[in-house]
Tab-separated table of C-alpha atoms and ligand atoms in Angstrom:
chain	number	residue	atom	x	y	z
C	23	UNK	CA	-27.124	9.172	21.212
C	24	UNK	CA	-30.008	7.658	22.143
C	25	UNK	CA	-31.177	4.001	22.522
C	26	UNK	CA	-34.114	1.883	22.728
C	27	UNK	CA	-34.098	-0.783	24.153
C	28	UNK	CA	-36.377	-3.963	24.060
C	29	UNK	CA	-36.544	-6.519	27.008
C	30	UNK	CA	-34.237	-3.623	29.267
C	31	UNK	CA	-35.931	-5.368	32.422
C	32	UNK	CA	-34.894	-9.744	31.422
C	33	UNK	CA	-31.080	-10.669	32.391
C	34	UNK	CA	-29.137	-9.707	29.036
C	35	UNK	CA	-31.525	-6.602	28.716
C	36	UNK	CA	-29.976	-5.216	32.274
C	37	UNK	CA	-26.749	-6.092	31.611
C	38	UNK	CA	-27.172	-4.017	28.180
C	39	UNK	CA	-28.903	-1.373	29.853
C	40	UNK	CA	-26.454	-1.118	32.871
C	41	UNK	CA	-23.572	-1.383	30.932
C	42	UNK	CA	-25.259	1.670	28.453
C	43	UNK	CA	-25.114	3.746	31.229
C	44	UNK	CA	-22.142	3.331	33.547
C	45	UNK	CA	-20.018	3.531	30.788
C	46	UNK	CA	-21.154	5.485	27.921
C	47	UNK	CA	-22.823	8.648	27.755
C	48	UNK	CA	-25.821	7.550	25.796
C	49	UNK	CA	-29.060	7.934	26.900
C	50	UNK	CA	-31.690	4.679	26.910
C	51	UNK	CA	-34.979	3.957	26.720
C	52	UNK	CA	-36.100	0.878	28.243
C	53	UNK	CA	-38.998	-0.405	26.524
C	54	UNK	CA	-40.799	-3.587	28.510
C	55	UNK	CA	-44.068	-5.225	29.373
C	56	UNK	CA	-43.234	-7.072	32.265
C	57	UNK	CA	-43.155	-10.206	32.216
C	58	UNK	CA	-42.570	-13.198	34.985
C	59	UNK	CA	-38.948	-12.402	33.230
C	60	UNK	CA	-38.425	-9.041	34.003
C	61	UNK	CA	-37.140	-7.344	37.152
C	62	UNK	CA	-36.431	-3.668	37.463
C	63	UNK	CA	-34.336	-4.469	40.941
C	64	UNK	CA	-31.624	-5.454	38.188
C	65	UNK	CA	-32.097	-1.659	37.118
C	66	UNK	CA	-32.216	-0.651	40.470
C	67	UNK	CA	-28.284	0.966	40.527
C	68	UNK	CA	-28.845	2.625	36.951
C	69	UNK	CA	-32.302	3.605	37.419
C	70	UNK	CA	-32.395	6.859	38.482
C	71	UNK	CA	-29.569	8.309	36.147
C	72	UNK	CA	-31.252	11.709	33.881
C	73	UNK	CA	-30.301	9.420	30.886
C	74	UNK	CA	-32.110	6.432	31.480
C	75	UNK	CA	-36.485	5.498	30.614
C	76	UNK	CA	-38.557	3.232	31.971
C	77	UNK	CA	-41.621	2.764	30.055
C	78	UNK	CA	-43.398	-0.592	30.037
C	79	UNK	CA	-44.515	-2.002	26.838
C	80	UNK	CA	-45.573	-4.507	25.068
C	81	UNK	CA	-43.382	-5.123	21.850
C	82	UNK	CA	-47.232	-6.488	20.451
C	83	UNK	CA	-48.906	-3.379	21.038
C	84	UNK	CA	-48.430	-0.893	17.818
C	85	UNK	CA	-50.182	2.132	18.996
C	86	UNK	CA	-47.805	1.678	22.324
C	87	UNK	CA	-44.894	1.076	20.622
C	88	UNK	CA	-45.898	3.626	18.101
C	89	UNK	CA	-46.468	5.916	20.547
C	90	UNK	CA	-43.262	5.751	22.790
C	91	UNK	CA	-41.187	6.523	19.522
C	92	UNK	CA	-42.773	9.492	18.127
C	93	UNK	CA	-42.489	10.726	22.478
C	94	UNK	CA	-38.652	9.597	22.427
C	95	UNK	CA	-36.885	9.830	19.202
C	96	UNK	CA	-34.035	6.646	19.542
C	97	UNK	CA	-31.323	6.807	17.312
C	98	UNK	CA	-30.965	3.657	17.441
C	99	UNK	CA	-32.691	0.615	18.834
C	100	UNK	CA	-31.840	-3.001	20.478
C	101	UNK	CA	-34.284	-5.172	20.544
C	102	UNK	CA	-33.629	-8.214	23.276
C	103	UNK	CA	-37.626	-8.213	24.363
C	104	UNK	CA	-38.985	-12.097	24.239
C	105	UNK	CA	-39.660	-15.543	25.743
C	106	UNK	CA	-36.502	-16.987	25.898
C	107	UNK	CA	-36.873	-20.586	28.375
C	108	UNK	CA	-36.227	-23.507	25.692
C	109	UNK	CA	-38.623	-25.719	28.571
C	110	UNK	CA	-41.992	-23.539	28.380
C	111	UNK	CA	-41.697	-23.092	25.082
C	112	UNK	CA	-41.727	-26.995	25.055
C	113	UNK	CA	-44.704	-26.949	28.018
C	114	UNK	CA	-46.816	-23.577	26.413
C	115	UNK	CA	-45.406	-22.044	22.915
C	116	UNK	CA	-47.932	-19.288	22.240
C	117	UNK	CA	-46.757	-17.002	23.884
C	118	UNK	CA	-43.353	-17.610	22.264
C	119	UNK	CA	-44.595	-17.244	18.454
C	120	UNK	CA	-46.881	-14.326	19.748
C	121	UNK	CA	-43.925	-12.506	21.180
C	122	UNK	CA	-41.123	-13.708	19.505
C	123	UNK	CA	-42.648	-13.439	15.576
C	124	UNK	CA	-45.474	-11.180	15.653
C	125	UNK	CA	-43.803	-8.508	18.294
C	126	UNK	CA	-41.108	-8.781	16.308
C	127	UNK	CA	-43.341	-8.395	13.755
C	128	UNK	CA	-44.871	-5.129	14.627
C	129	UNK	CA	-41.616	-3.885	15.894
C	130	UNK	CA	-39.588	-3.984	12.456
C	131	UNK	CA	-43.103	-2.067	11.291
C	132	UNK	CA	-43.442	1.068	13.612
C	133	UNK	CA	-39.316	0.660	13.609
C	134	UNK	CA	-40.009	1.738	9.868
C	135	UNK	CA	-42.760	4.382	10.077
C	136	UNK	CA	-41.073	5.631	12.497
C	137	UNK	CA	-37.264	5.259	10.184
C	138	UNK	CA	-38.991	6.754	7.217
C	139	UNK	CA	-40.652	9.736	8.563
C	140	UNK	CA	-36.723	10.972	9.388
C	141	UNK	CA	-34.491	13.636	8.121
C	142	UNK	CA	-31.905	11.783	5.599
C	143	UNK	CA	-28.891	12.250	8.434
C	144	UNK	CA	-30.780	10.356	10.976
C	145	UNK	CA	-32.114	8.147	8.716
C	146	UNK	CA	-28.652	6.447	7.627
C	147	UNK	CA	-27.389	7.241	10.331
C	148	UNK	CA	-30.417	5.298	12.885
C	149	UNK	CA	-29.874	0.957	13.464
C	150	UNK	CA	-32.266	-2.045	14.555
C	151	UNK	CA	-30.237	-4.335	15.402
C	152	UNK	CA	-31.910	-7.521	16.277
C	153	UNK	CA	-31.149	-10.209	19.094
C	154	UNK	CA	-30.531	-14.006	18.685
C	155	UNK	CA	-29.165	-17.022	19.513
C	156	UNK	CA	-26.993	-19.735	18.104
C	157	UNK	CA	-30.484	-22.050	18.974
C	158	UNK	CA	-31.280	-21.228	15.608
C	159	UNK	CA	-28.458	-23.075	14.002
C	160	UNK	CA	-29.731	-26.215	15.635
C	161	UNK	CA	-26.567	-29.098	16.547
C	162	UNK	CA	-23.011	-29.518	16.207
C	163	UNK	CA	-22.087	-33.605	16.378
C	164	UNK	CA	-20.889	-33.798	19.237
C	165	UNK	CA	-17.287	-35.029	20.195
C	166	UNK	CA	-18.401	-38.203	20.673
C	167	UNK	CA	-20.291	-38.279	16.939
C	168	UNK	CA	-16.531	-37.282	15.143
C	169	UNK	CA	-13.369	-39.513	15.029
C	170	UNK	CA	-10.527	-38.749	16.582
C	171	UNK	CA	-7.719	-36.288	15.205
C	172	UNK	CA	-11.030	-34.923	13.709
C	173	UNK	CA	-11.715	-31.415	13.837
C	174	UNK	CA	-14.599	-30.469	15.446
C	175	UNK	CA	-17.304	-27.830	13.421
C	176	UNK	CA	-18.779	-24.762	15.067
C	177	UNK	CA	-21.118	-22.305	14.018
C	178	UNK	CA	-20.477	-19.339	11.153
C	179	UNK	CA	-22.315	-16.544	9.624
C	180	UNK	CA	-23.560	-18.510	7.271
C	181	UNK	CA	-24.088	-21.676	9.014
C	182	UNK	CA	-27.829	-22.784	7.302
C	183	UNK	CA	-30.447	-22.160	10.162
C	184	UNK	CA	-32.232	-25.652	11.452
C	185	UNK	CA	-33.825	-24.937	14.871
C	186	UNK	CA	-34.594	-27.905	16.790
C	187	UNK	CA	-37.480	-26.564	19.713
C	188	UNK	CA	-40.669	-24.002	20.007
C	189	UNK	CA	-38.038	-21.047	21.185
C	190	UNK	CA	-35.630	-21.483	18.833
C	191	UNK	CA	-38.197	-21.639	15.599
C	192	UNK	CA	-39.457	-18.795	16.572
C	193	UNK	CA	-36.256	-16.908	16.918
C	194	UNK	CA	-35.200	-18.051	13.939
C	195	UNK	CA	-38.275	-16.759	12.341
C	196	UNK	CA	-38.163	-12.981	13.799
C	197	UNK	CA	-34.407	-13.253	12.138
C	198	UNK	CA	-35.636	-13.783	8.718
C	199	UNK	CA	-38.209	-11.120	9.276
C	200	UNK	CA	-36.004	-8.935	10.158
C	201	UNK	CA	-33.792	-9.429	7.083
C	202	UNK	CA	-36.628	-8.912	5.409
C	203	UNK	CA	-36.824	-6.149	6.618
C	204	UNK	CA	-33.923	-5.362	5.192
C	205	UNK	CA	-33.663	-7.022	1.806
C	206	UNK	CA	-37.092	-5.266	0.697
C	207	UNK	CA	-37.966	-2.061	2.425
C	208	UNK	CA	-34.357	-0.807	3.282
C	209	UNK	CA	-34.355	-0.752	7.136
C	210	UNK	CA	-30.894	-0.910	8.615
C	211	UNK	CA	-30.647	-3.794	10.376
C	212	UNK	CA	-28.060	-5.900	12.128
C	213	UNK	CA	-28.180	-9.524	13.463
C	214	UNK	CA	-26.583	-11.142	16.350
C	215	UNK	CA	-26.204	-14.393	17.413
C	216	UNK	CA	-25.112	-16.140	20.240
C	217	UNK	CA	-24.460	-19.029	22.487
C	218	UNK	CA	-25.613	-19.109	25.996
C	219	UNK	CA	-25.212	-16.586	28.459
C	220	UNK	CA	-24.890	-16.857	32.202
C	221	UNK	CA	-23.747	-14.100	35.620
C	222	UNK	CA	-25.735	-12.068	37.871
C	223	UNK	CA	-29.461	-11.335	37.710
C	224	UNK	CA	-30.362	-14.598	36.538
C	225	UNK	CA	-33.615	-15.877	36.696
C	226	UNK	CA	-33.131	-19.182	38.985
C	227	UNK	CA	-35.363	-20.619	36.336
C	228	UNK	CA	-32.387	-21.362	33.893
C	229	UNK	CA	-29.651	-23.788	34.320
C	230	UNK	CA	-26.518	-22.244	36.389
C	231	UNK	CA	-28.758	-19.930	38.253
C	232	UNK	CA	-30.988	-22.488	39.091
C	233	UNK	CA	-28.278	-25.049	40.034
C	234	UNK	CA	-26.646	-22.054	42.469
C	235	UNK	CA	-30.317	-21.435	44.367
C	236	UNK	CA	-30.916	-25.270	44.736
C	237	UNK	CA	-27.194	-26.186	45.852
C	238	UNK	CA	-27.433	-23.335	48.667
C	239	UNK	CA	-31.446	-24.927	49.528
C	240	UNK	CA	-30.024	-28.485	50.214
C	241	UNK	CA	-32.809	-29.637	47.089
C	242	UNK	CA	-31.648	-31.694	44.329
C	243	UNK	CA	-30.056	-30.119	41.638
C	244	UNK	CA	-31.120	-31.867	38.307
C	245	UNK	CA	-29.793	-32.787	35.319
C	246	UNK	CA	-30.612	-33.936	31.641
C	247	UNK	CA	-30.265	-37.375	30.292
C	248	UNK	CA	-26.381	-38.218	31.286
C	249	UNK	CA	-25.667	-34.129	30.874
C	250	UNK	CA	-23.173	-34.425	28.261
C	251	UNK	CA	-24.937	-31.717	26.204
C	252	UNK	CA	-22.208	-29.329	25.100
C	253	UNK	CA	-22.808	-25.387	25.100
C	254	UNK	CA	-21.095	-21.910	24.371
C	255	UNK	CA	-20.524	-20.076	27.763
C	256	UNK	CA	-20.678	-16.153	27.566
C	257	UNK	CA	-20.472	-14.403	30.319
C	258	UNK	CA	-23.104	-11.891	30.519
C	259	UNK	CA	-21.072	-8.900	30.821
C	260	UNK	CA	-18.512	-9.386	27.599
C	261	UNK	CA	-22.305	-10.197	26.090
C	262	UNK	CA	-23.783	-6.529	27.094
C	263	UNK	CA	-19.995	-5.210	25.805
C	264	UNK	CA	-20.621	-6.653	22.404
C	265	UNK	CA	-23.411	-5.297	21.823
C	266	UNK	CA	-23.448	-2.040	21.684
C	267	UNK	CA	-20.323	-2.303	19.636
C	268	UNK	CA	-21.978	-3.714	17.174
C	269	UNK	CA	-25.134	-1.397	17.240
C	270	UNK	CA	-22.199	1.515	17.780
C	271	UNK	CA	-20.062	0.491	14.909
C	272	UNK	CA	-21.333	-3.057	13.404
C	273	UNK	CA	-22.175	-2.857	9.382
C	274	UNK	CA	-25.577	-2.565	8.122
C	275	UNK	CA	-26.955	-6.321	6.610
C	276	UNK	CA	-24.829	-7.864	8.338
C	277	UNK	CA	-24.847	-10.677	11.166
C	278	UNK	CA	-22.405	-11.569	13.611
C	279	UNK	CA	-21.966	-14.603	16.109
C	280	UNK	CA	-21.330	-13.704	19.545
C	281	UNK	CA	-19.329	-16.470	21.252
C	282	UNK	CA	-17.195	-17.442	24.423
C	283	UNK	CA	-14.552	-19.613	23.584
C	284	UNK	CA	-16.119	-21.848	26.433
C	285	UNK	CA	-17.483	-25.470	25.225
C	286	UNK	CA	-18.486	-26.768	28.516
C	287	UNK	CA	-20.439	-29.890	29.387
C	288	UNK	CA	-23.674	-29.734	31.479
C	289	UNK	CA	-22.344	-31.904	33.784
C	290	UNK	CA	-18.933	-29.817	33.970
C	291	UNK	CA	-20.864	-26.795	34.790
C	292	UNK	CA	-22.959	-28.525	37.407
C	293	UNK	CA	-19.481	-29.794	39.002
C	294	UNK	CA	-17.703	-26.684	39.053
C	295	UNK	CA	-20.366	-24.972	40.685
C	296	UNK	CA	-20.673	-27.745	43.153
C	297	UNK	CA	-16.781	-27.322	44.274
C	298	UNK	CA	-16.498	-23.516	44.583
C	299	UNK	CA	-19.824	-23.723	47.060
C	300	UNK	CA	-17.351	-26.404	48.773
C	301	UNK	CA	-14.630	-23.840	49.136
C	302	UNK	CA	-16.650	-20.964	49.190
C	303	UNK	CA	-19.752	-21.915	51.762
C	304	UNK	CA	-18.461	-25.686	52.562
C	305	UNK	CA	-20.515	-27.894	54.592
C	306	UNK	CA	-20.896	-31.884	55.864
C	307	UNK	CA	-20.598	-33.403	52.328
C	308	UNK	CA	-19.818	-31.978	48.952
C	309	UNK	CA	-22.724	-30.224	46.789
C	310	UNK	CA	-22.256	-33.030	44.503
C	311	UNK	CA	-23.991	-35.521	46.168
C	312	UNK	CA	-27.220	-33.203	45.505
C	313	UNK	CA	-26.741	-34.015	41.836
C	314	UNK	CA	-30.118	-36.000	40.752
C	315	UNK	CA	-30.087	-36.926	36.908
C	316	UNK	CA	-33.438	-36.664	35.098
C	317	UNK	CA	-35.165	-37.405	31.966
C	318	UNK	CA	-33.867	-35.429	28.776
C	319	UNK	CA	-36.053	-32.791	27.500
C	320	UNK	CA	-37.042	-33.690	23.564
C	321	UNK	CA	-35.347	-32.287	20.701
C	322	UNK	CA	-32.343	-31.447	23.234
C	323	UNK	CA	-29.519	-30.191	20.781
C	324	UNK	CA	-26.692	-31.921	22.191
C	325	UNK	CA	-23.892	-28.885	21.511
C	326	UNK	CA	-23.464	-26.064	20.000
C	327	UNK	CA	-20.043	-24.164	19.182
C	328	UNK	CA	-19.525	-20.306	17.877
C	329	UNK	CA	-17.160	-19.691	15.844
C	330	UNK	CA	-16.506	-15.912	16.515
C	331	UNK	CA	-13.431	-14.653	14.819
C	332	UNK	CA	-15.525	-12.363	12.962
C	333	UNK	CA	-16.299	-10.275	15.913
C	334	UNK	CA	-12.859	-9.966	16.690
C	335	UNK	CA	-11.351	-8.994	13.444
C	336	UNK	CA	-13.917	-6.617	12.225
C	337	UNK	CA	-15.196	-5.542	15.592
C	338	UNK	CA	-11.766	-5.811	17.658
C	339	UNK	CA	-14.007	-7.479	20.332
C	340	UNK	CA	-12.948	-10.109	23.020
C	341	UNK	CA	-14.967	-11.823	25.801
C	342	UNK	CA	-12.779	-10.335	29.269
C	343	UNK	CA	-14.126	-13.826	31.460
C	344	UNK	CA	-12.933	-17.155	30.812
C	345	UNK	CA	-15.729	-19.285	32.144
C	346	UNK	CA	-13.657	-19.737	35.337
C	347	UNK	CA	-13.213	-16.534	36.333
C	348	UNK	CA	-16.788	-15.435	35.378
C	349	UNK	CA	-18.522	-18.732	37.160
C	350	UNK	CA	-16.658	-17.070	40.270
C	351	UNK	CA	-17.688	-14.079	40.088
C	352	UNK	CA	-21.654	-14.956	39.439
C	353	UNK	CA	-21.308	-17.777	42.433
C	354	UNK	CA	-20.107	-14.588	44.499
C	355	UNK	CA	-23.150	-12.619	43.310
C	356	UNK	CA	-25.981	-14.984	44.034
C	357	UNK	CA	-23.912	-15.500	47.528
C	358	UNK	CA	-24.008	-11.259	48.147
C	359	UNK	CA	-27.225	-11.008	46.833
C	360	UNK	CA	-29.572	-12.736	48.869
C	361	UNK	CA	-32.582	-10.341	48.423
C	362	UNK	CA	-32.849	-10.268	45.457
C	363	UNK	CA	-33.217	-13.668	44.784
C	364	UNK	CA	-35.343	-14.201	48.027
C	365	UNK	CA	-38.134	-11.008	46.158
C	366	UNK	CA	-38.083	-12.948	42.413
C	367	UNK	CA	-37.891	-16.503	44.560
C	368	UNK	CA	-40.721	-15.446	47.039
C	369	UNK	CA	-43.724	-12.572	44.671
C	370	UNK	CA	-42.151	-10.211	46.895
C	371	UNK	CA	-41.530	-8.544	43.446
C	372	UNK	CA	-44.686	-9.287	41.923
C	373	UNK	CA	-46.430	-7.537	44.855
C	374	UNK	CA	-44.105	-4.339	44.816
C	375	UNK	CA	-44.212	-4.187	40.868
C	376	UNK	CA	-48.134	-4.587	41.128
C	377	UNK	CA	-48.578	-1.579	43.026
C	378	UNK	CA	-46.104	0.618	40.277
C	379	UNK	CA	-47.248	-0.167	37.503
C	380	UNK	CA	-50.660	-2.540	38.103
C	381	UNK	CA	-51.564	-6.023	36.932
C	382	UNK	CA	-48.640	-8.336	35.613
C	383	UNK	CA	-49.004	-10.502	33.921
P	6	NAD	N1	-29.954	-16.228	27.897
P	6	NAD	C1	-29.072	-16.256	26.843
P	6	NAD	O1	-28.163	-17.308	27.171
P	6	NAD	C2	-29.350	-15.861	25.415
P	6	NAD	C3	-28.489	-15.964	24.801
P	6	NAD	C4	-28.681	-16.041	23.325
P	6	NAD	C5	-29.435	-15.379	23.022
P	6	NAD	N2	-30.615	-14.743	24.017
P	6	NAD	C6	-31.868	-13.884	23.793
P	6	NAD	O2	-31.604	-12.270	23.766
P	6	NAD	C7	-32.785	-11.732	24.654
P	6	NAD	C8	-32.702	-11.793	26.035
P	6	NAD	O3	-32.341	-12.719	27.275
P	6	NAD	P1	-32.778	-12.484	28.237
P	6	NAD	O4	-32.198	-13.895	28.559
P	6	NAD	O5	-32.121	-11.481	28.768
P	6	NAD	O6	-34.821	-12.812	28.355
P	6	NAD	P2	-35.335	-13.399	29.768
P	6	NAD	O7	-36.437	-14.009	29.356
P	6	NAD	O8	-34.426	-13.015	30.718
P	6	NAD	O9	-35.575	-11.430	29.747
P	6	NAD	C9	-36.656	-11.426	28.640
P	6	NAD	C10	-37.152	-10.138	28.702
P	6	NAD	O10	-38.518	-8.983	27.668
P	6	NAD	C11	-39.656	-9.150	28.358
P	6	NAD	N3	-40.387	-8.788	27.544
P	6	NAD	C12	-41.197	-10.652	27.218
P	6	NAD	N4	-42.285	-10.912	26.486
P	6	NAD	C13	-42.067	-9.185	25.585
P	6	NAD	C14	-43.246	-8.496	24.634
P	6	NAD	N5	-44.399	-9.750	24.401
P	6	NAD	N6	-43.418	-7.302	24.725
P	6	NAD	C15	-41.902	-5.922	26.216
P	6	NAD	N7	-41.071	-7.025	26.366
P	6	NAD	C16	-41.197	-8.918	27.334
P	6	NAD	C17	-39.015	-9.952	29.835
P	6	NAD	O11	-40.542	-9.010	30.757
P	6	NAD	C18	-38.174	-9.533	30.156
P	6	NAD	O12	-37.661	-8.550	30.681
P	6	NAD	C19	-33.740	-12.797	23.846
P	6	NAD	O13	-34.277	-12.167	22.530
P	6	NAD	C20	-33.206	-13.720	23.252
P	6	NAD	O14	-33.560	-14.755	22.621
P	6	NAD	C21	-30.571	-15.076	24.704
C-alpha cells in the first residue's frame, strides 16, 4: 500500500512514518507544512528509504493537495496534520480554526475528488483515517467528585462531544466534517480518538518533555493549579501501532477510542520524572525541589480517561508499554538525544530547514 500521511513530521506522525517504514512493506508519502512543530530530523532514520517521500504542503492549499493526490496515487490516508497545543490555542486560536477545520475540509474535498476518479476496486479499498483526540469529549468527573465505591466513568465511542478549549473545539469540528463526508458522499472514513501521548521526539512545549528538559537545565518545573488534573497516558509507539491497525483493518464508518489504561495526575507524572532523573543523573538535591505551582489554565479539563475495549475486542490491539516502562524509555531517550533537543531549542534545525525548504512559517 501507498499511504499518504499528513503531519508526518510531527510528534505522532513521525512515529507513524517510522513504524510503517521499519515494520511493514508499505510506502509513505509524508505531507507536512513544517510549522514550528514539524521536524524532519525525527525522520532521519527512515527518510533514505525508497518507500518514503516528503512533500512540503499546507493542507489548506487545495491546488497542492490535488497535485499530491494525482502524482502519488495513494491507496489510503492518515490525517494527523493539526495545530495541537492547547495553550497556543488559547492565546491564538486563528491557526487552529484554519488548519484543523478549514484544512480538514480542504483535505476531505481533495480526497473525495481523487477517490471519485478511482476504479471500483481501488475505490472500495481506499480509507480516509482521521486522527483525533479524547479532548473532544470534554472532561470526566474527578475521583474527588465521585462518591466512594462508585465506578469512575470512562470515555467511550458514544460519549457526547463537549469540547472545552479552542483546540478541542476545532478538533471536534473536524471530526464532525469527516463523519458528514462519510454519510453524505460515501467517502470511506474512519475516526480515532486517542488520549495523551508521550515518548521520543516530543516537542519540548508539552508537559513531559518540558519537565525533563527544564529539570536538566536547573529551571522551574511548572505545574498548573494543584497538579491534580488526570490524563490517560499512552506511549507514542503504541499509538502508532494502533493507528496502522485501524487504517489497514478497521471498519469504514467506525470510531475507535485509543488509550493507555494509565490514568495519572499531572503531579504524579512530574514526580515520576524527577525520581527517574534522581536515579539516572543524580545531583546534590532532588529534581522535585524545582517544582513550581503556576496559575491554572483557563477552562482546564480535570480528567480524561479512555475505554479502549473496542480496539482490543475488534482489532486485537493492546498497548505494549506500561506507564512505568514507557516513561523510563522516554527519559532515557532525551538523555541520549541531546543533539535533537539542542537543534530544536537553538533554532539550528530551523536554519537548516530554511536553507533546504525555503521560508518556514
Ligand atoms: N499529542 C497528543 O497527545 C495527541 C493525542 C491525541 C490526538 N492527537 C492528534 O494527533 C495529531 C498529531 O498530533 P501531534 O502531537 O503529533 O502534533 P504536532 O504538533 O507534534 O505535529 C503536527 C504536525 O502537523 C504539521 N502541520 C500543522 N499545520 C499544518 C498544515 N496546515 N498543513 C500541513 N501540515 C501541518 C506540523 O508541521 C507538524 O509536523 C493531531 O491531529 C492531534 O490532534 C494528539
